[in-house]
PDB file of C-alpha atoms in Angstrom:
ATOM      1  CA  UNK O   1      20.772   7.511  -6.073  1.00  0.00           C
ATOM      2  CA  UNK O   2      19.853   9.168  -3.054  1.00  0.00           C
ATOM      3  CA  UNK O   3      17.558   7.318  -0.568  1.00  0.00           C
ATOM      4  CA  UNK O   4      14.769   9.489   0.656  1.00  0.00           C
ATOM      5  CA  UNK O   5      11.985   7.168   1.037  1.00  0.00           C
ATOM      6  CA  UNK O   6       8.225   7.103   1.712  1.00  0.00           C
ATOM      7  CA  UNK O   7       7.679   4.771   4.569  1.00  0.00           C
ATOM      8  CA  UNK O   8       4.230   2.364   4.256  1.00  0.00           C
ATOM      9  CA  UNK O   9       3.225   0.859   6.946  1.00  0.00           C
ATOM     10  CA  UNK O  10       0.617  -1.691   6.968  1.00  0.00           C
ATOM     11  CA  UNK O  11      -1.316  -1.363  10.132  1.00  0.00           C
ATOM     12  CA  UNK O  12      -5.136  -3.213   9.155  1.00  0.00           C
ATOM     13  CA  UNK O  13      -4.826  -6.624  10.348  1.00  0.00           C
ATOM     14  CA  UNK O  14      -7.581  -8.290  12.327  1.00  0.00           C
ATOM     15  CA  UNK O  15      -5.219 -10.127  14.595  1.00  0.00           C
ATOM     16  CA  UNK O  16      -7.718 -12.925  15.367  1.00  0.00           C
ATOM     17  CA  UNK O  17      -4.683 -14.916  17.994  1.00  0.00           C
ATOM     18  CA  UNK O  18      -4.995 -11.703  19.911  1.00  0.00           C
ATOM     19  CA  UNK O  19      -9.001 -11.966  19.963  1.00  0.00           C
ATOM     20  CA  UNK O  20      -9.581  -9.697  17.089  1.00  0.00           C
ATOM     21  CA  UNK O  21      -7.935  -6.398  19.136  1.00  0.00           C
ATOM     22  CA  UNK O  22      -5.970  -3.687  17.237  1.00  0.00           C
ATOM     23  CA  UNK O  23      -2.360  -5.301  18.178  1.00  0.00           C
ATOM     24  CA  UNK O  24      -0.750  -2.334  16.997  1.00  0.00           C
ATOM     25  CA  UNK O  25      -2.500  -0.179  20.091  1.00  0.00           C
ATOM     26  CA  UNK O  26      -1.133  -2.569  22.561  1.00  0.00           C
ATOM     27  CA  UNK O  27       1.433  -1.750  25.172  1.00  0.00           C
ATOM     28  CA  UNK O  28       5.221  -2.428  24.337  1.00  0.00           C
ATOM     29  CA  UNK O  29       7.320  -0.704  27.082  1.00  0.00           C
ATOM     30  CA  UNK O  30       4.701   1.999  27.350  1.00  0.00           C
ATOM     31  CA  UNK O  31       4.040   3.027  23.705  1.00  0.00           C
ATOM     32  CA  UNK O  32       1.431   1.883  21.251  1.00  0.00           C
ATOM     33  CA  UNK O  33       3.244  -0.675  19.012  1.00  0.00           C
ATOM     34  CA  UNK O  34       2.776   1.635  16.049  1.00  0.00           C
ATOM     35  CA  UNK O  35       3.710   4.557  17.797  1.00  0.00           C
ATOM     36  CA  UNK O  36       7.333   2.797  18.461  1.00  0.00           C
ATOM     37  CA  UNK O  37       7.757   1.690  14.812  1.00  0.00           C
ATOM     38  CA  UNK O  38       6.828   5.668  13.531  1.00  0.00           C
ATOM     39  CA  UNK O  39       8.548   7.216  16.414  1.00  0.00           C
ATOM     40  CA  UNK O  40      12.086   5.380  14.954  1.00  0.00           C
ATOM     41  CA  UNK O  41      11.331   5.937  11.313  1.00  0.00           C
ATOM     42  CA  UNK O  42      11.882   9.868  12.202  1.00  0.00           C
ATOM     43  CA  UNK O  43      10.638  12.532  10.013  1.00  0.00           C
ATOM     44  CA  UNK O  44      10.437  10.464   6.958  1.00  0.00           C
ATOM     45  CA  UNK O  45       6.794  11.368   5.070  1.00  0.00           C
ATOM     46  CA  UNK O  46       4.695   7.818   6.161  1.00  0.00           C
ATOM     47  CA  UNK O  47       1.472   6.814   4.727  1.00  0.00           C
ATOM     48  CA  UNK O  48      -0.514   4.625   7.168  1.00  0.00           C
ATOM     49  CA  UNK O  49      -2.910   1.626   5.800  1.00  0.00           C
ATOM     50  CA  UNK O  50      -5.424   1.165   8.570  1.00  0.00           C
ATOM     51  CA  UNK O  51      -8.304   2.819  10.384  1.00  0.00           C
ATOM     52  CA  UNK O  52      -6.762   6.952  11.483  1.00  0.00           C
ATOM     53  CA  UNK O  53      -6.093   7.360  14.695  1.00  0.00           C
ATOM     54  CA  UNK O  54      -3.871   9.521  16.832  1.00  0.00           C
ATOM     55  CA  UNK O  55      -0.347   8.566  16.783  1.00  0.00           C
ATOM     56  CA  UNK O  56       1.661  10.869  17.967  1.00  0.00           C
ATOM     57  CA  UNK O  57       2.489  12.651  14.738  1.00  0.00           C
ATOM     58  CA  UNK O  58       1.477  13.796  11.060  1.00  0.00           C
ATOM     59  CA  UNK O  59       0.676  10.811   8.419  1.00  0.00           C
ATOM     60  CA  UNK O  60      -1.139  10.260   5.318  1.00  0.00           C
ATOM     61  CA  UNK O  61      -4.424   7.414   6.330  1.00  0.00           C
ATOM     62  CA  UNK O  62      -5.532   5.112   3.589  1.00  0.00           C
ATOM     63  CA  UNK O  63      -7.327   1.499   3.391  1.00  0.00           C
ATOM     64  CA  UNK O  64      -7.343  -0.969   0.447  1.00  0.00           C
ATOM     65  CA  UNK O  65     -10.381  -1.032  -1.764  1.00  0.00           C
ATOM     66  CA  UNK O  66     -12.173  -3.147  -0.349  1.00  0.00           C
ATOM     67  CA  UNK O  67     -10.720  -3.608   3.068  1.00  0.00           C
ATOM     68  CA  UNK O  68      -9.226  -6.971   4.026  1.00  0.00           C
ATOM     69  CA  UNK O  69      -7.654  -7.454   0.639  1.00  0.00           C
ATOM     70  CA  UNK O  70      -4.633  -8.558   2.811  1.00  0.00           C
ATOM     71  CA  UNK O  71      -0.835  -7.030   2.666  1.00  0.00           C
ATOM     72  CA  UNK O  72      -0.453  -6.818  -1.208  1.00  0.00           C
ATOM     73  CA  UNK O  73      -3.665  -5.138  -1.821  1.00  0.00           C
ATOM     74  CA  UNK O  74      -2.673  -2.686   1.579  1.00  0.00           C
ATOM     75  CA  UNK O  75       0.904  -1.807   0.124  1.00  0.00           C
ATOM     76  CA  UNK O  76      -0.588  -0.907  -3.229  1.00  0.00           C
ATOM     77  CA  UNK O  77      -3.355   1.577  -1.278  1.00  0.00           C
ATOM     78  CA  UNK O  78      -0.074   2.743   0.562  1.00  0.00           C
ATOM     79  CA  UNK O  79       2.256   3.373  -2.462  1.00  0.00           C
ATOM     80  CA  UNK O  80      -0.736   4.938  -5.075  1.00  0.00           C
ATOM     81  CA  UNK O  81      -1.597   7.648  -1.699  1.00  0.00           C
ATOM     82  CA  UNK O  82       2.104   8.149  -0.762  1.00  0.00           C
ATOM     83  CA  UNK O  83       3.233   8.532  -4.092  1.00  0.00           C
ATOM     84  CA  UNK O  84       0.233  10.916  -4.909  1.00  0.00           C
ATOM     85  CA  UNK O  85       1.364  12.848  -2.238  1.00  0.00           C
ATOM     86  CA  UNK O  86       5.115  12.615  -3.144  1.00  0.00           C
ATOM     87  CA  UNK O  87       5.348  12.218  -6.881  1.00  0.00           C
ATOM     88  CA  UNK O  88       9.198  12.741  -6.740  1.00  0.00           C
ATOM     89  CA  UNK O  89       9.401   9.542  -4.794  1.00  0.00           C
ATOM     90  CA  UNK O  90      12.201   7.207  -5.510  1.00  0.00           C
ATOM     91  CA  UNK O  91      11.952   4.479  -2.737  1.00  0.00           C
ATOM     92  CA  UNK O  92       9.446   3.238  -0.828  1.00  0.00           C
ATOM     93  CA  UNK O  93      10.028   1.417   2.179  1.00  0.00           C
ATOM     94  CA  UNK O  94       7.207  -1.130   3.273  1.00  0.00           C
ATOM     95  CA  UNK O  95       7.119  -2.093   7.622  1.00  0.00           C
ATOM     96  CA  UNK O  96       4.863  -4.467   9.241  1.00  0.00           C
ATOM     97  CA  UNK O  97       2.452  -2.473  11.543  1.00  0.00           C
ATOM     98  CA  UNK O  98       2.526  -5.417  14.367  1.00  0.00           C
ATOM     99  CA  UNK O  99       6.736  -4.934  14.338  1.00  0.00           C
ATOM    100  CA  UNK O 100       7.255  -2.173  17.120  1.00  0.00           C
ATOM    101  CA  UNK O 101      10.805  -2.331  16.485  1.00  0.00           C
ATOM    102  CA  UNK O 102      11.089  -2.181  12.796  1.00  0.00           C
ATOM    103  CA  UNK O 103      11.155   1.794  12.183  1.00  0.00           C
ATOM    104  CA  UNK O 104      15.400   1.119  12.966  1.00  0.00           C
ATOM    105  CA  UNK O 105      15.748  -0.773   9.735  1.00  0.00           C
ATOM    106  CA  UNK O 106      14.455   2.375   7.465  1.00  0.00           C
ATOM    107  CA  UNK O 107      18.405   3.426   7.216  1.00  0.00           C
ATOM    108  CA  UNK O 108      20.084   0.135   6.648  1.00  0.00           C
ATOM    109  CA  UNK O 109      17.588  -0.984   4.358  1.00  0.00           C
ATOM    110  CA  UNK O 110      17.893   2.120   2.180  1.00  0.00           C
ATOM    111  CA  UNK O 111      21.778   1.936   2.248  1.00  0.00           C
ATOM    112  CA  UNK O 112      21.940  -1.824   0.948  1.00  0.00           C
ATOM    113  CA  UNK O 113      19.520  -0.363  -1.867  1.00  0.00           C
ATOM    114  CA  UNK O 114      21.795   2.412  -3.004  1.00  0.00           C
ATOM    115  CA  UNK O 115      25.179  -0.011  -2.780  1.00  0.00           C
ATOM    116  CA  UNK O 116      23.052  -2.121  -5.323  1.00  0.00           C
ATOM    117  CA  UNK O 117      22.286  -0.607  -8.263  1.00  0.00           C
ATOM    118  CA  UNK O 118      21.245  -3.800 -10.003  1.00  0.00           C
ATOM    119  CA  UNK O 119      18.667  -4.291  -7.483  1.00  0.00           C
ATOM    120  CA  UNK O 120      15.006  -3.709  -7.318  1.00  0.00           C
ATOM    121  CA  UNK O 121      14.829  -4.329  -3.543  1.00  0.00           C
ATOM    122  CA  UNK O 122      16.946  -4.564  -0.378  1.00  0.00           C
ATOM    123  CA  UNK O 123      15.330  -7.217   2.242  1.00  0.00           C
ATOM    124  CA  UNK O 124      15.519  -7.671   5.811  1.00  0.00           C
ATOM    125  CA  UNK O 125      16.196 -10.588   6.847  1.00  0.00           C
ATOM    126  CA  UNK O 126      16.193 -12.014  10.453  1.00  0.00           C
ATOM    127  CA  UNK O 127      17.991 -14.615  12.090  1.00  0.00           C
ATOM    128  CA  UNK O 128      16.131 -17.339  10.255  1.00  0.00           C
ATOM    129  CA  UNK O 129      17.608 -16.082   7.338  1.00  0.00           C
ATOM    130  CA  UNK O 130      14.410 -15.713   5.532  1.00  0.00           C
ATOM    131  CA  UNK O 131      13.725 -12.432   3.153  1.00  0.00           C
ATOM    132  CA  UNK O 132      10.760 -10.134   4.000  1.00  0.00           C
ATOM    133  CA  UNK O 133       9.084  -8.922   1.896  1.00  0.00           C
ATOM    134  CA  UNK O 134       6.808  -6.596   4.139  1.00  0.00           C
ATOM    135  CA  UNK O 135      10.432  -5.377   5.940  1.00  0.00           C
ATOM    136  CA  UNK O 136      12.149  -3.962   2.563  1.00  0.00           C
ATOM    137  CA  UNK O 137      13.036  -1.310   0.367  1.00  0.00           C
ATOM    138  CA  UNK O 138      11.531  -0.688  -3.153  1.00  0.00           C
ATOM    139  CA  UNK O 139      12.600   0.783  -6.011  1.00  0.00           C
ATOM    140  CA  UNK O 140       9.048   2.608  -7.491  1.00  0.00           C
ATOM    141  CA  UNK O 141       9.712   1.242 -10.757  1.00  0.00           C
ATOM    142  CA  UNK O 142      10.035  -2.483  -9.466  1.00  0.00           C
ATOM    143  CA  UNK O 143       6.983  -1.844  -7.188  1.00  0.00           C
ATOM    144  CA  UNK O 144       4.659   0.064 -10.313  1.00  0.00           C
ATOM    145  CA  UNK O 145       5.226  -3.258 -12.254  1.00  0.00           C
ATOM    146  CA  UNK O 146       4.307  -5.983  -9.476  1.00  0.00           C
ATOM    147  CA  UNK O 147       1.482  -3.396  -8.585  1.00  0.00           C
ATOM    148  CA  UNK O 148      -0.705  -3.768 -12.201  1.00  0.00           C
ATOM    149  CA  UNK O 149      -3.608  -5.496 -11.932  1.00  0.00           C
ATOM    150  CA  UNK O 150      -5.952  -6.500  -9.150  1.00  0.00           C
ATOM    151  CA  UNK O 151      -4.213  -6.449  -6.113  1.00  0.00           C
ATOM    152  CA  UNK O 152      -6.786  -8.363  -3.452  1.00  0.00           C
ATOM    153  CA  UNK O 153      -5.827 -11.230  -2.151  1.00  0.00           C
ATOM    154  CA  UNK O 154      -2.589 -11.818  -3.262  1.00  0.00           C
ATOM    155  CA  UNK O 155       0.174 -12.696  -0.866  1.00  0.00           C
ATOM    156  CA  UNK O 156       3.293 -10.373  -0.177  1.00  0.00           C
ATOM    157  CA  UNK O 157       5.455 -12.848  -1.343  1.00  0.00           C
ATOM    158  CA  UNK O 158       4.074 -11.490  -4.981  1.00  0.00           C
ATOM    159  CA  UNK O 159       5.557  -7.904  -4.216  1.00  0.00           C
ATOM    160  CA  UNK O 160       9.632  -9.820  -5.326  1.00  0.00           C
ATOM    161  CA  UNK O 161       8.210 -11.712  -8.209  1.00  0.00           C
ATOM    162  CA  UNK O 162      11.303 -11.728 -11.249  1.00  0.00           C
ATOM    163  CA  UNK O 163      13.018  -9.401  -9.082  1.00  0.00           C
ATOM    164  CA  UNK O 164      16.490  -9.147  -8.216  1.00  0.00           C
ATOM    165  CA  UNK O 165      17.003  -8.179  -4.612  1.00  0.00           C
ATOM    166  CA  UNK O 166      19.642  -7.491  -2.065  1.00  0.00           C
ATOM    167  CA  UNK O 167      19.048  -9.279   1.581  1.00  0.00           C
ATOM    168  CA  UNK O 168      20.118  -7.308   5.052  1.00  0.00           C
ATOM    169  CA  UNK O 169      20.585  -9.079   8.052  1.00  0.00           C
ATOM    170  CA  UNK O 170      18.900  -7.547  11.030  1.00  0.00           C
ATOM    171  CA  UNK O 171      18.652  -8.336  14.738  1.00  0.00           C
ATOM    172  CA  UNK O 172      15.774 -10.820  15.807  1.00  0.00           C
ATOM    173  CA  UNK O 173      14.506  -7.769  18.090  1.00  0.00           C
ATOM    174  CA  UNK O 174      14.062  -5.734  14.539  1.00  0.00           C
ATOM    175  CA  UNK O 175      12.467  -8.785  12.914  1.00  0.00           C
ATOM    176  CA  UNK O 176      10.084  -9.469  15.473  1.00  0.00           C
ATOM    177  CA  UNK O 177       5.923  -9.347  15.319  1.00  0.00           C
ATOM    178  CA  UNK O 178       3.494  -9.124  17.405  1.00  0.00           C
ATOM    179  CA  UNK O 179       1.265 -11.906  16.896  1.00  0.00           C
ATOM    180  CA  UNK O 180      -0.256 -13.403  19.849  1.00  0.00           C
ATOM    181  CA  UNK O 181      -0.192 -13.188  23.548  1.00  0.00           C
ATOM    182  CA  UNK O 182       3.241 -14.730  23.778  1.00  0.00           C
ATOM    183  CA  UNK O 183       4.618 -12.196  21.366  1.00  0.00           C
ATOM    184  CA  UNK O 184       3.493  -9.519  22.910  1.00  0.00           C
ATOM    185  CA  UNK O 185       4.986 -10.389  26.142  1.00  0.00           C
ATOM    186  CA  UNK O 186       8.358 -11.273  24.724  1.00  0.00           C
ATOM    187  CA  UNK O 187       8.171  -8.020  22.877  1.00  0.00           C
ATOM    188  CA  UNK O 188       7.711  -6.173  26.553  1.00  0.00           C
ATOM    189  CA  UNK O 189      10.639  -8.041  27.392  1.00  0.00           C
ATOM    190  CA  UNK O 190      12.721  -6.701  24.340  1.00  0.00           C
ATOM    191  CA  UNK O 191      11.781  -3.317  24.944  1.00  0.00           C
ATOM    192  CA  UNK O 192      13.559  -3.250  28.001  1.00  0.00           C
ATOM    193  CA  UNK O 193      16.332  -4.372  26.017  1.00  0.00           C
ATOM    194  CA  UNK O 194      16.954  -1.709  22.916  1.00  0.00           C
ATOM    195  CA  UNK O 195      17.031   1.421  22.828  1.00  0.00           C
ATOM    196  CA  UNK O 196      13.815   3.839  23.672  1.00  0.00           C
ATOM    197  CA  UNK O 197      12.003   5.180  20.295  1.00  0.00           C
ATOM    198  CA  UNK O 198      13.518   8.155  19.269  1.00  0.00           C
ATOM    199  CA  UNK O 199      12.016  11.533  20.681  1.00  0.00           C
ATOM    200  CA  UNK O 200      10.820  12.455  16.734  1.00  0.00           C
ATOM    201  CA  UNK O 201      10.228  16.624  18.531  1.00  0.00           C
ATOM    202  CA  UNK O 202      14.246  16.136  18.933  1.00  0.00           C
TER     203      UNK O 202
END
């Protein structure tokens, strides 16, 4: 199998530690937080779940039905538009809008998928060791069958149900989120740290 995935990235939260701001507009080493994360996916085709806005290059927009149906109900608006858009699809990889340094995982991700054939999903997982599920690569077929039904309100955690995954180890920089003041501050630090989000005119 090759990997040429469809990137979703959920980008609707209402970040309420952060005062109810859009965290994924907020400064990290002088980007947007989202514009990092799509600036390292590359020239993948991305579908964006959150309100449109400019960043910095061409996606597909969509929101769950009704909004605020949390991260399961967003990944199933992201994979029905994507894949409407890219019926050939294959793999989709899902990235946390509020990680500004996930976009670098796209490749290894997709890799551990194809060395698995077994699998249904290849997960990141940081140095807690834990497996997420909103940093990870999809098989469509695993995803169409944890997708039936009524998606709102049901955690992410739902997304590996009876599936048999494959677990990446990433850095705690690729890991990391953006979820309140502290986090944001530490991620300024570790943007000084890695290396600048690629130039995606390049």
């Amino acid at each position: 199998m090759t990997c040429a995935p469809l990137v979703v990235v959920l980008a609707g939260g209402t970040a309420r530690r952060l005062g109810g701001v859009d965290k994924t507009a907020l400064d990290v080493g002088g980007v947007p937080v989202l514009r990092r994360l799509l600036d390292d996916v590359g020239p993948l085709p991305v579908v964006v779940v959150g309100e449109p806005r400019d960043v910095g290059r061409d996606v597909l927009w969509t929101r769950e039905d009704p909004p605020g149906g949390g991260p399961f109900a967003g990944v199933a608006a992201g994979v029905t538009t994507g894949l409407a858009a890219h019926p050939g699809t294959q793999v989709v990889v899902v990235l946390a809008g509020d990680q500004p340094f996930a976009g670098t995982a796209v490749t290894p991700l997709c890799d551990a998928l194809r060395g698995a054939p077994d699998a249904g999903a290849a997960l990141a997982t940081g140095p807690d060791g834990r497996p997420q599920p909103l940093l990870a690569a999809y098989r469509v077929a695993a995803l169409r069958e944890r997708l039936a039904g009524s998606p709102h309100d049901r955690p992410a955690r739902d997304l590996l149900v009876g599936l048999r995954t494959r677990h990446v180890v990433v850095s705690a920089a690729v890991a990391f989120d953006v979820d309140d003041l502290d986090d944001l501050a530490e991620a300024r630090q570790l943007a000084g740290l890695v290396s600048p989000p690629a130039d995606p005119a390049r």
